[in-house]
GROMACS .gro file of N, CA and C in nm:
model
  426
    1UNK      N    1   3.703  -1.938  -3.074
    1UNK     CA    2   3.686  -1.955  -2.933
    1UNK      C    3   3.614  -1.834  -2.873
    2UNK      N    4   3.655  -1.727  -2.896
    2UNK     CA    5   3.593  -1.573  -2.857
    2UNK      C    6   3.472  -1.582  -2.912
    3UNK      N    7   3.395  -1.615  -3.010
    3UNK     CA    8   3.289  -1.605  -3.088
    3UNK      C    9   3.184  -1.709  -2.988
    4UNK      N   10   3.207  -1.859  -2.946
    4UNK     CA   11   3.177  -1.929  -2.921
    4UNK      C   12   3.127  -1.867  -2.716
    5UNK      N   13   3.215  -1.822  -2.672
    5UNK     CA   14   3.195  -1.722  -2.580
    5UNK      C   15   3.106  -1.607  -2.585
    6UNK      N   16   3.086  -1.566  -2.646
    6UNK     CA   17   3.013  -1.448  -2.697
    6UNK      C   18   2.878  -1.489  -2.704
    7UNK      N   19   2.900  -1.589  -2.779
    7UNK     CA   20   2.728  -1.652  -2.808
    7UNK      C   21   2.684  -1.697  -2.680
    8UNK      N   22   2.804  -1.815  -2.571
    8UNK     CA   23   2.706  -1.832  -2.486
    8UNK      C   24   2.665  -1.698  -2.394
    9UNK      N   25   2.770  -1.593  -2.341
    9UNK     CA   26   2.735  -1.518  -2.299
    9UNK      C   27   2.609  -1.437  -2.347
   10UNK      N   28   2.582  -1.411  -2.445
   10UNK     CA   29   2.424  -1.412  -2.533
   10UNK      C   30   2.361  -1.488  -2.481
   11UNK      N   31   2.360  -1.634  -2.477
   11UNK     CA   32   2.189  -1.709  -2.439
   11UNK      C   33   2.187  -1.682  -2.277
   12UNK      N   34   2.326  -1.666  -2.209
   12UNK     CA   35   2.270  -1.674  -2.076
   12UNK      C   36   2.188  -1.520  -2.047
   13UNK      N   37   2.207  -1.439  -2.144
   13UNK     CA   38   2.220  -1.302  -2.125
   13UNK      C   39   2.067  -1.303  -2.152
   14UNK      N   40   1.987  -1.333  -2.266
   14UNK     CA   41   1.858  -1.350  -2.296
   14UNK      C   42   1.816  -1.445  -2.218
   15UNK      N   43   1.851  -1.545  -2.134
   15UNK     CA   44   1.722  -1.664  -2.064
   15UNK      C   45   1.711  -1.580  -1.950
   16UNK      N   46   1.828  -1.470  -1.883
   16UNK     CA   47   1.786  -1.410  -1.769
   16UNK      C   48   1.714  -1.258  -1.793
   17UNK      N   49   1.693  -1.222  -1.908
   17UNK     CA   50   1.607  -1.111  -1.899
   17UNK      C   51   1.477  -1.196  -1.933
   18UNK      N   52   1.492  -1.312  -1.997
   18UNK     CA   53   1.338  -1.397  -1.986
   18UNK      C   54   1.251  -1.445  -1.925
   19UNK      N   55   1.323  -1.436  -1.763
   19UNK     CA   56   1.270  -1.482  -1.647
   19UNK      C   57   1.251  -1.346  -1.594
   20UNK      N   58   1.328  -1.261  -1.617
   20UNK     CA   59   1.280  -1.130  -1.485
   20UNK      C   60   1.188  -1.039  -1.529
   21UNK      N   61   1.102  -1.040  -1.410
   21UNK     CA   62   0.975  -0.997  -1.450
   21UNK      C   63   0.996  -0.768  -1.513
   22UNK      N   64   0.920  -0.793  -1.585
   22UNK     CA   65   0.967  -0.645  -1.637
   22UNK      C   66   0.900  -0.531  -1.527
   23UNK      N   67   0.959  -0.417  -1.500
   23UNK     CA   68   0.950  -0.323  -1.374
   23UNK      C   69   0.775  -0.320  -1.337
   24UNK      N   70   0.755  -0.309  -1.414
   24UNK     CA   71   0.603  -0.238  -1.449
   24UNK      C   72   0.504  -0.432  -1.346
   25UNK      N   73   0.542  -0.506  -1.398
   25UNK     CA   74   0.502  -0.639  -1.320
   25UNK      C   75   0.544  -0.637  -1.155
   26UNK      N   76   0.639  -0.576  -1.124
   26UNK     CA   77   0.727  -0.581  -1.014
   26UNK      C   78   0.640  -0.533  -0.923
   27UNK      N   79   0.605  -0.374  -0.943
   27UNK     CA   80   0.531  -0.284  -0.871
   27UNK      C   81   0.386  -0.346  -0.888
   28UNK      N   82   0.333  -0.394  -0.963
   28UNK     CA   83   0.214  -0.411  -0.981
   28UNK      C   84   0.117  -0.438  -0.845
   29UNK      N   85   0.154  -0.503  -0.742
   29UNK     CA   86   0.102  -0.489  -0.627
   29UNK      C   87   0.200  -0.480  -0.484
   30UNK      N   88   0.153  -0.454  -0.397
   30UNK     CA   89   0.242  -0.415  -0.252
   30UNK      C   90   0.303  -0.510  -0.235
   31UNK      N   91   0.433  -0.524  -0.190
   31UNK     CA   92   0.512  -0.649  -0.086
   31UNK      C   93   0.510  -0.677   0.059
   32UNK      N   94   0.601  -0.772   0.128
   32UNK     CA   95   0.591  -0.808   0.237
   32UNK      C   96   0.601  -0.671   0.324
   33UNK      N   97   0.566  -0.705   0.419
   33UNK     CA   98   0.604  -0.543   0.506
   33UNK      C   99   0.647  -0.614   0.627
   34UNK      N  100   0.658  -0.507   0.722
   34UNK     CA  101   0.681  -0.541   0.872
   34UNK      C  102   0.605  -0.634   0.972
   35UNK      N  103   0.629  -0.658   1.078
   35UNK     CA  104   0.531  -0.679   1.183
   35UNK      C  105   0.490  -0.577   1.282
   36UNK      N  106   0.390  -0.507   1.314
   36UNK     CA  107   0.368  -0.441   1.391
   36UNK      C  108   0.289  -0.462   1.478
   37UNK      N  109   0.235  -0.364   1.581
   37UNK     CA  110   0.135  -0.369   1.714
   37UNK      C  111   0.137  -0.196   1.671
   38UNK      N  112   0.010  -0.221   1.712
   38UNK     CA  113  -0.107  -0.069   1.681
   38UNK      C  114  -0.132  -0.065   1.854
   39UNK      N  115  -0.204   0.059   1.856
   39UNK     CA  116  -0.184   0.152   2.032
   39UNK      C  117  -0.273   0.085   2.089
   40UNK      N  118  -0.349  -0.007   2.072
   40UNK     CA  119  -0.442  -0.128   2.086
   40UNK      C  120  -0.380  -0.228   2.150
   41UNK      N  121  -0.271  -0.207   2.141
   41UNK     CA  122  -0.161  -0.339   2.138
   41UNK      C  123  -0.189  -0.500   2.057
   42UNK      N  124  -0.275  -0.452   1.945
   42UNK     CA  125  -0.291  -0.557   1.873
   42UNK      C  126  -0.123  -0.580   1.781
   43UNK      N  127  -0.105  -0.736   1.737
   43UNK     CA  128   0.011  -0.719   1.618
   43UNK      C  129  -0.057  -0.779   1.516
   44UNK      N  130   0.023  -0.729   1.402
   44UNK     CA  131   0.013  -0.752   1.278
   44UNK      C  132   0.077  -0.775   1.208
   45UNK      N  133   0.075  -0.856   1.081
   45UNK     CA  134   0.163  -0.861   0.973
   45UNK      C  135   0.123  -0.777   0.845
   46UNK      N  136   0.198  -0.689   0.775
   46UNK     CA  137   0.189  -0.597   0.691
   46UNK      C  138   0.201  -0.621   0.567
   47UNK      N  139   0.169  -0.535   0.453
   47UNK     CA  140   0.172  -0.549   0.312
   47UNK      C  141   0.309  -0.370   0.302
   48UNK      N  142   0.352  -0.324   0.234
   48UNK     CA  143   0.420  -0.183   0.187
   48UNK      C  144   0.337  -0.147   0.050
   49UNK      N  145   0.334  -0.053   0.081
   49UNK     CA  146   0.311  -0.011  -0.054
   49UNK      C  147   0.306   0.139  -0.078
   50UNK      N  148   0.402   0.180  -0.219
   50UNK     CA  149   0.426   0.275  -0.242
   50UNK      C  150   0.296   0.435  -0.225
   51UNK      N  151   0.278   0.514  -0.135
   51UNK     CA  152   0.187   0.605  -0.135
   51UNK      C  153   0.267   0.774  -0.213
   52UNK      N  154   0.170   0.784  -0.296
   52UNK     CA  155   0.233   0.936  -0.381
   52UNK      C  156   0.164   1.053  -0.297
   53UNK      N  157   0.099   1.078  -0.251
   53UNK     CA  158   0.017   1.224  -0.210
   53UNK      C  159   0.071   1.200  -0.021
   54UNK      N  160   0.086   1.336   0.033
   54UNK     CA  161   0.063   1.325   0.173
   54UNK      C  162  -0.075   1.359   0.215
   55UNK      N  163  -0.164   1.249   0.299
   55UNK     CA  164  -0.270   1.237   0.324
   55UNK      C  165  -0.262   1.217   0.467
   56UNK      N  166  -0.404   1.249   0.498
   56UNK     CA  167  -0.449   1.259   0.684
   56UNK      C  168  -0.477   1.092   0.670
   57UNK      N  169  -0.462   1.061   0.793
   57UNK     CA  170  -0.509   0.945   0.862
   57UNK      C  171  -0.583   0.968   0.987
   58UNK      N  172  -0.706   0.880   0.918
   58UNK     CA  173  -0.825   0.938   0.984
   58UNK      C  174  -0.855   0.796   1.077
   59UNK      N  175  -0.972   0.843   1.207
   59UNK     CA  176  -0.992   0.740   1.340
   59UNK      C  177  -1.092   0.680   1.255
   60UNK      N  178  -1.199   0.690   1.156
   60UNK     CA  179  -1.283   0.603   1.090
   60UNK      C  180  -1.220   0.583   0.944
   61UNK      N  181  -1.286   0.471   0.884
   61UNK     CA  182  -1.225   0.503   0.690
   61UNK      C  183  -1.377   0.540   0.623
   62UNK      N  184  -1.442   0.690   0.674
   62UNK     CA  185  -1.469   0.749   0.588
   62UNK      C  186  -1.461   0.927   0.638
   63UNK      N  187  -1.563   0.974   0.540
   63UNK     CA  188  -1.509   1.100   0.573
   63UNK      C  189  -1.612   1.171   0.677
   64UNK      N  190  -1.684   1.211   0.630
   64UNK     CA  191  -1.808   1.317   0.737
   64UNK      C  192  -1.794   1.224   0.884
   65UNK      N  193  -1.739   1.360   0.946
   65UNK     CA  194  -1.716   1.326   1.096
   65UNK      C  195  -1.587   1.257   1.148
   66UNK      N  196  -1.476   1.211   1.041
   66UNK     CA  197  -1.414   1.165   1.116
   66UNK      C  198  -1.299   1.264   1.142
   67UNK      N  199  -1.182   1.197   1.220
   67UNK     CA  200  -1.082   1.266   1.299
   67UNK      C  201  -0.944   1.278   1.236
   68UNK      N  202  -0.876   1.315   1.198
   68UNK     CA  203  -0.743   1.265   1.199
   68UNK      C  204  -0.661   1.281   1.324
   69UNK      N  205  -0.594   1.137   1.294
   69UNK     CA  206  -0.548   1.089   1.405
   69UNK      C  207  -0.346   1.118   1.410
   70UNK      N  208  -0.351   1.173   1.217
   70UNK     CA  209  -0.217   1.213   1.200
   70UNK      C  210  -0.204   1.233   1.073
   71UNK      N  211  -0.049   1.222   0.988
   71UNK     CA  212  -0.046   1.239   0.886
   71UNK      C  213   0.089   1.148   0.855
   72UNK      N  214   0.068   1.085   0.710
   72UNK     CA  215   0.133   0.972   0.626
   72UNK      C  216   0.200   1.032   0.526
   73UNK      N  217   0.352   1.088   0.533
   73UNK     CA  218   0.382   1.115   0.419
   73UNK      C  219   0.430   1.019   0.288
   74UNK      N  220   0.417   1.066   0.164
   74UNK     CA  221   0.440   0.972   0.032
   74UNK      C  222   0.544   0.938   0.064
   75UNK      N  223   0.561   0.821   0.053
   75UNK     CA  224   0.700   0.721   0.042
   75UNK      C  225   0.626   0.580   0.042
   76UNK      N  226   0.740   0.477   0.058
   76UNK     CA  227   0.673   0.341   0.065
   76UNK      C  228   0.648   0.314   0.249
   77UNK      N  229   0.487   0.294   0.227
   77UNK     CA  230   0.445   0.274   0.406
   77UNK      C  231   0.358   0.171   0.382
   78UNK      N  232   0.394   0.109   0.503
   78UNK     CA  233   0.315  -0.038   0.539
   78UNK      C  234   0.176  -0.038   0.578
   79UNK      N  235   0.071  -0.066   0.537
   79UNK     CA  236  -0.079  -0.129   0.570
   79UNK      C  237  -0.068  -0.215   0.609
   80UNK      N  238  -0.217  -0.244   0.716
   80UNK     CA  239  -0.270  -0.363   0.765
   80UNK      C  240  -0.315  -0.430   0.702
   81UNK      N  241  -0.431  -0.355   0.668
   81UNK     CA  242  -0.536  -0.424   0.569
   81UNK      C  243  -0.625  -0.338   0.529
   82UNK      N  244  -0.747  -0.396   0.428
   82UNK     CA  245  -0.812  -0.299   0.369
   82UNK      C  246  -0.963  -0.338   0.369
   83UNK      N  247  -1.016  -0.208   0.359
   83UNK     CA  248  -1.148  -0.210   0.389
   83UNK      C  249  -1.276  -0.111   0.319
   84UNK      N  250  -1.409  -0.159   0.276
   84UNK     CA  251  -1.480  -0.107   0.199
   84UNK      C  252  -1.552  -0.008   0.279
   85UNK      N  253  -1.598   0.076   0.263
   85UNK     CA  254  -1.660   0.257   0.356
   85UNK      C  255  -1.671   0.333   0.285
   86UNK      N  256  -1.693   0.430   0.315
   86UNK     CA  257  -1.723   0.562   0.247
   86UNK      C  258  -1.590   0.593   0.133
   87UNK      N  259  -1.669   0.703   0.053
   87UNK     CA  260  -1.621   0.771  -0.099
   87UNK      C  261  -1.463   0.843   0.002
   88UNK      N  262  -1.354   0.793  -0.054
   88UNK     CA  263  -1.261   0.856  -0.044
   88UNK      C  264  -1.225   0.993  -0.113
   89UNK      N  265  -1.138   1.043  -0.054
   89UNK     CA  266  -1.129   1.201  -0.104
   89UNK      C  267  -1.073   1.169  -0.267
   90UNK      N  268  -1.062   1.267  -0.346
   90UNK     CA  269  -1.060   1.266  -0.482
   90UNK      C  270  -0.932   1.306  -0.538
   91UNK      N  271  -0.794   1.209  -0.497
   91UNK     CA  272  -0.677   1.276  -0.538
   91UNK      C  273  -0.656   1.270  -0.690
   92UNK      N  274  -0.569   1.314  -0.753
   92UNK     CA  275  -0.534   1.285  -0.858
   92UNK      C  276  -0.604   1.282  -0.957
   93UNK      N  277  -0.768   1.231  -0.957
   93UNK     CA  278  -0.873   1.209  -1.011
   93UNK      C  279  -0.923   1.075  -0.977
   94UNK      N  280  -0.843   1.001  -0.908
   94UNK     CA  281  -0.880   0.868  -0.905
   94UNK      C  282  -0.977   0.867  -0.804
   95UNK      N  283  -1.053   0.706  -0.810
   95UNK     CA  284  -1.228   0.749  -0.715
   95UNK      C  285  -1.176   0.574  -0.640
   96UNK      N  286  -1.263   0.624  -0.551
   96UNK     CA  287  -1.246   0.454  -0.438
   96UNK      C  288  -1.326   0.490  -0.313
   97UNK      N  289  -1.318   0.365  -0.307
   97UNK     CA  290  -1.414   0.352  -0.182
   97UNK      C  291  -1.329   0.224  -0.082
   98UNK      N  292  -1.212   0.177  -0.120
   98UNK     CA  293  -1.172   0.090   0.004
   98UNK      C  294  -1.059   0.207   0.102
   99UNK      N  295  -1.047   0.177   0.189
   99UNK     CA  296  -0.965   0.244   0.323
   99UNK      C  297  -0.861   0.168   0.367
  100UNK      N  298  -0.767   0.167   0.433
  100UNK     CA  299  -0.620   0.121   0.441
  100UNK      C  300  -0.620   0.144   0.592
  101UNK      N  301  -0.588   0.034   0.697
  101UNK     CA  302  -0.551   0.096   0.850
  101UNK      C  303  -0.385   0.079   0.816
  102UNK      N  304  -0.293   0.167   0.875
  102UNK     CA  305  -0.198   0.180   0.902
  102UNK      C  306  -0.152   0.336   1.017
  103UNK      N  307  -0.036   0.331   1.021
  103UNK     CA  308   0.016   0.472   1.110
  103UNK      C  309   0.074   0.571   1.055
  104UNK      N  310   0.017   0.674   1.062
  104UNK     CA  311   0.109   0.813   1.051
  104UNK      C  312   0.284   0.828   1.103
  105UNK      N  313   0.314   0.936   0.977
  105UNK     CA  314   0.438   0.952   1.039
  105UNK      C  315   0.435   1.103   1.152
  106UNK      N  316   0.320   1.158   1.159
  106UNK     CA  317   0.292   1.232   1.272
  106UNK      C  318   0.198   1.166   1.353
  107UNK      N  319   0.154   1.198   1.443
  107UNK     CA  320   0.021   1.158   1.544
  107UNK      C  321  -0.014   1.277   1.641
  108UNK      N  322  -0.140   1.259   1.637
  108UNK     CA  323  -0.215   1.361   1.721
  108UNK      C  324  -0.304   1.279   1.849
  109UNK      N  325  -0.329   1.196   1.803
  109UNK     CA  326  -0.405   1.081   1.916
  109UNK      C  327  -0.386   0.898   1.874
  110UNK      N  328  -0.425   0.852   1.926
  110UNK     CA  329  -0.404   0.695   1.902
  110UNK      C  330  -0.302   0.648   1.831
  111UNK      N  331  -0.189   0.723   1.869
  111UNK     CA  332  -0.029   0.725   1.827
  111UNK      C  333  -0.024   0.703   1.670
  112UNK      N  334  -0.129   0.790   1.580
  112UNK     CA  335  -0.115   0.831   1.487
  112UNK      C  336  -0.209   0.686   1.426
  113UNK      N  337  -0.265   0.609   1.489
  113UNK     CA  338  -0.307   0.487   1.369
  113UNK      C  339  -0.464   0.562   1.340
  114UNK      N  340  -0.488   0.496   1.204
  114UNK     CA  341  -0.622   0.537   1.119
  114UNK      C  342  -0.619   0.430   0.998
  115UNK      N  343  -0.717   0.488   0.954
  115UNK     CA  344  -0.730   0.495   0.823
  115UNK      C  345  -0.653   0.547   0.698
  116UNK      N  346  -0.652   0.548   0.579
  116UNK     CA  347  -0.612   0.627   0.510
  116UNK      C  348  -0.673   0.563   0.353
  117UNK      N  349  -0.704   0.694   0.323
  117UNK     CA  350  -0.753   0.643   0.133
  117UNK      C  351  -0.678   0.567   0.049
  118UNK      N  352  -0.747   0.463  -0.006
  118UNK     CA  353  -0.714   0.405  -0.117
  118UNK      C  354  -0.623   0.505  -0.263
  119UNK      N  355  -0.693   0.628  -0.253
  119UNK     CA  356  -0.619   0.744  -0.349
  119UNK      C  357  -0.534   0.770  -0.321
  120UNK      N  358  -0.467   0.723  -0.225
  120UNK     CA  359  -0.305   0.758  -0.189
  120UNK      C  360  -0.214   0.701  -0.206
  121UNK      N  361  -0.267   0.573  -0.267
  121UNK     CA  362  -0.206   0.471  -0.313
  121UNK      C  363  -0.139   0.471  -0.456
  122UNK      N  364   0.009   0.487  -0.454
  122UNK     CA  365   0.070   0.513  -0.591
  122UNK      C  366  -0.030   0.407  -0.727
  123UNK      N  367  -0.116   0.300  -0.692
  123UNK     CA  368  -0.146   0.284  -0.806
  123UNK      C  369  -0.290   0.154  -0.737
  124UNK      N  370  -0.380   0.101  -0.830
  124UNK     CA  371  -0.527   0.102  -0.777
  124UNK      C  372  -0.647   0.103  -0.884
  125UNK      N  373  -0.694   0.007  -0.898
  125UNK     CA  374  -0.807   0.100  -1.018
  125UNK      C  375  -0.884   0.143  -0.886
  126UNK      N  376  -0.985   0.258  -0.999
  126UNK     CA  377  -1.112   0.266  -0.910
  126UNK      C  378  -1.225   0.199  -0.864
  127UNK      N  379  -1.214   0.238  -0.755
  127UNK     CA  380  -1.370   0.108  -0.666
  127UNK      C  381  -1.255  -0.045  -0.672
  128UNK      N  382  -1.169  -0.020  -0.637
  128UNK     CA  383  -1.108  -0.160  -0.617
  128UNK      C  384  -0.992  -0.174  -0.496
  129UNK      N  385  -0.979  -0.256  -0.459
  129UNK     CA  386  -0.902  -0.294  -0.353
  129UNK      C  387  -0.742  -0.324  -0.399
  130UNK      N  388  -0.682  -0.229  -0.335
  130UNK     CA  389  -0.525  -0.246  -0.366
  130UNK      C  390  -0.486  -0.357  -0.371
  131UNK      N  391  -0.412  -0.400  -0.497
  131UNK     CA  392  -0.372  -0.550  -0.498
  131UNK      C  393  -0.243  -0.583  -0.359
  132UNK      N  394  -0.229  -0.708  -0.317
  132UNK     CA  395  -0.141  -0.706  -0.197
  132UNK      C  396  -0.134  -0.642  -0.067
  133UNK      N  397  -0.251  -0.541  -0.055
  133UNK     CA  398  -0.290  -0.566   0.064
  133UNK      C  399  -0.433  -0.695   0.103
  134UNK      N  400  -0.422  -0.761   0.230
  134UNK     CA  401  -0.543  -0.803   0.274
  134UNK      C  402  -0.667  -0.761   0.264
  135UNK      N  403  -0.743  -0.804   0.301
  135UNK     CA  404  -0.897  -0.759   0.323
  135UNK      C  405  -0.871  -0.755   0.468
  136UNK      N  406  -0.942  -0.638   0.552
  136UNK     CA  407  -0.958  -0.676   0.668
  136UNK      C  408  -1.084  -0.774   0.718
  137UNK      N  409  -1.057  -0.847   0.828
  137UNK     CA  410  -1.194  -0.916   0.877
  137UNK      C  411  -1.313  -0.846   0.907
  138UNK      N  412  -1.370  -0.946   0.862
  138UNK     CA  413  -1.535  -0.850   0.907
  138UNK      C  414  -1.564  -0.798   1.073
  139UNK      N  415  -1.571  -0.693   1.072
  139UNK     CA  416  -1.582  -0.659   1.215
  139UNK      C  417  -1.504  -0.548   1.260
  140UNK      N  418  -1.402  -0.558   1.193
  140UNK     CA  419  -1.275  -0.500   1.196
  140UNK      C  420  -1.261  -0.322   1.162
  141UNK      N  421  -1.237  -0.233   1.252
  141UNK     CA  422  -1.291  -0.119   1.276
  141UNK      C  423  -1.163  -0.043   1.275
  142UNK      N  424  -1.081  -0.104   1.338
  142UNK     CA  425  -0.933  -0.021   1.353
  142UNK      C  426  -0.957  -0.003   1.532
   0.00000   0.00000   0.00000
């Protein structure tokens, strides 16, 4: 009887590590995020996604000339969406060229919303668009 228990506790034990996706799949791209409104008073629906480096958030998504508007520390923070522009700064070694609007956890003007590099993004190939965030619409400036 104990043996017979054992075993099923075994198959149920293997069909549910067979279904769950292994960690490394989990993270693989951003999740649901919040709803927000930017100092625009636009709203939005968000993607999260894990950021490793503390980076500026800048009033354009590229670099020469623009502003920061604040600063994003590493943790998991919510994006809008994403967008192709100028060579992002060179963290880690990783290279990109898409940009992220979301908000600072400081602000200096436009209650901290910007831009922010794709390299800040805990994970990304290069020259590619973070999986699970959006594309922003064409037009779309921040």
């Amino acid at each position: 009887m104990n043996l017979h228990r054992a075993l099923a506790a075994g198959v149920v034990l293997a069909a549910s590590l067979a279904v769950a996706p292994p960690a490394e799949a989990r993270q693989a791209s951003c999740w649901g995020g919040p709803t927000v409104t930017d100092y625009k008073g636009r709203t939005f629906s968000t993607s999260t996604c894990p950021t490793w480096t503390q980076t500026a958030v800048l009033d354009q998504a590229s670099l020469p000339g623009a502003e920061t508007t604040g600063v994003l520390f590493p943790a998991d923070n919510w994006m809008v969406c994403q967008r192709k522009s100028g060579e992002n700064p060179q963290y880690g070694g990783g290279r990109n060229n898409y940009w992220l609007y979301t908000q600072g956890d400081t602000s200096y003007f436009h209650g901290g919303w910007g831009w922010i590099p794709a390299t800040a993004v805990s994970y990304g190939g290069d020259y590619q668009a973070i999986p699970g965030v959006k594309i922003c619409p064409s037009g779309f400036y921040g």
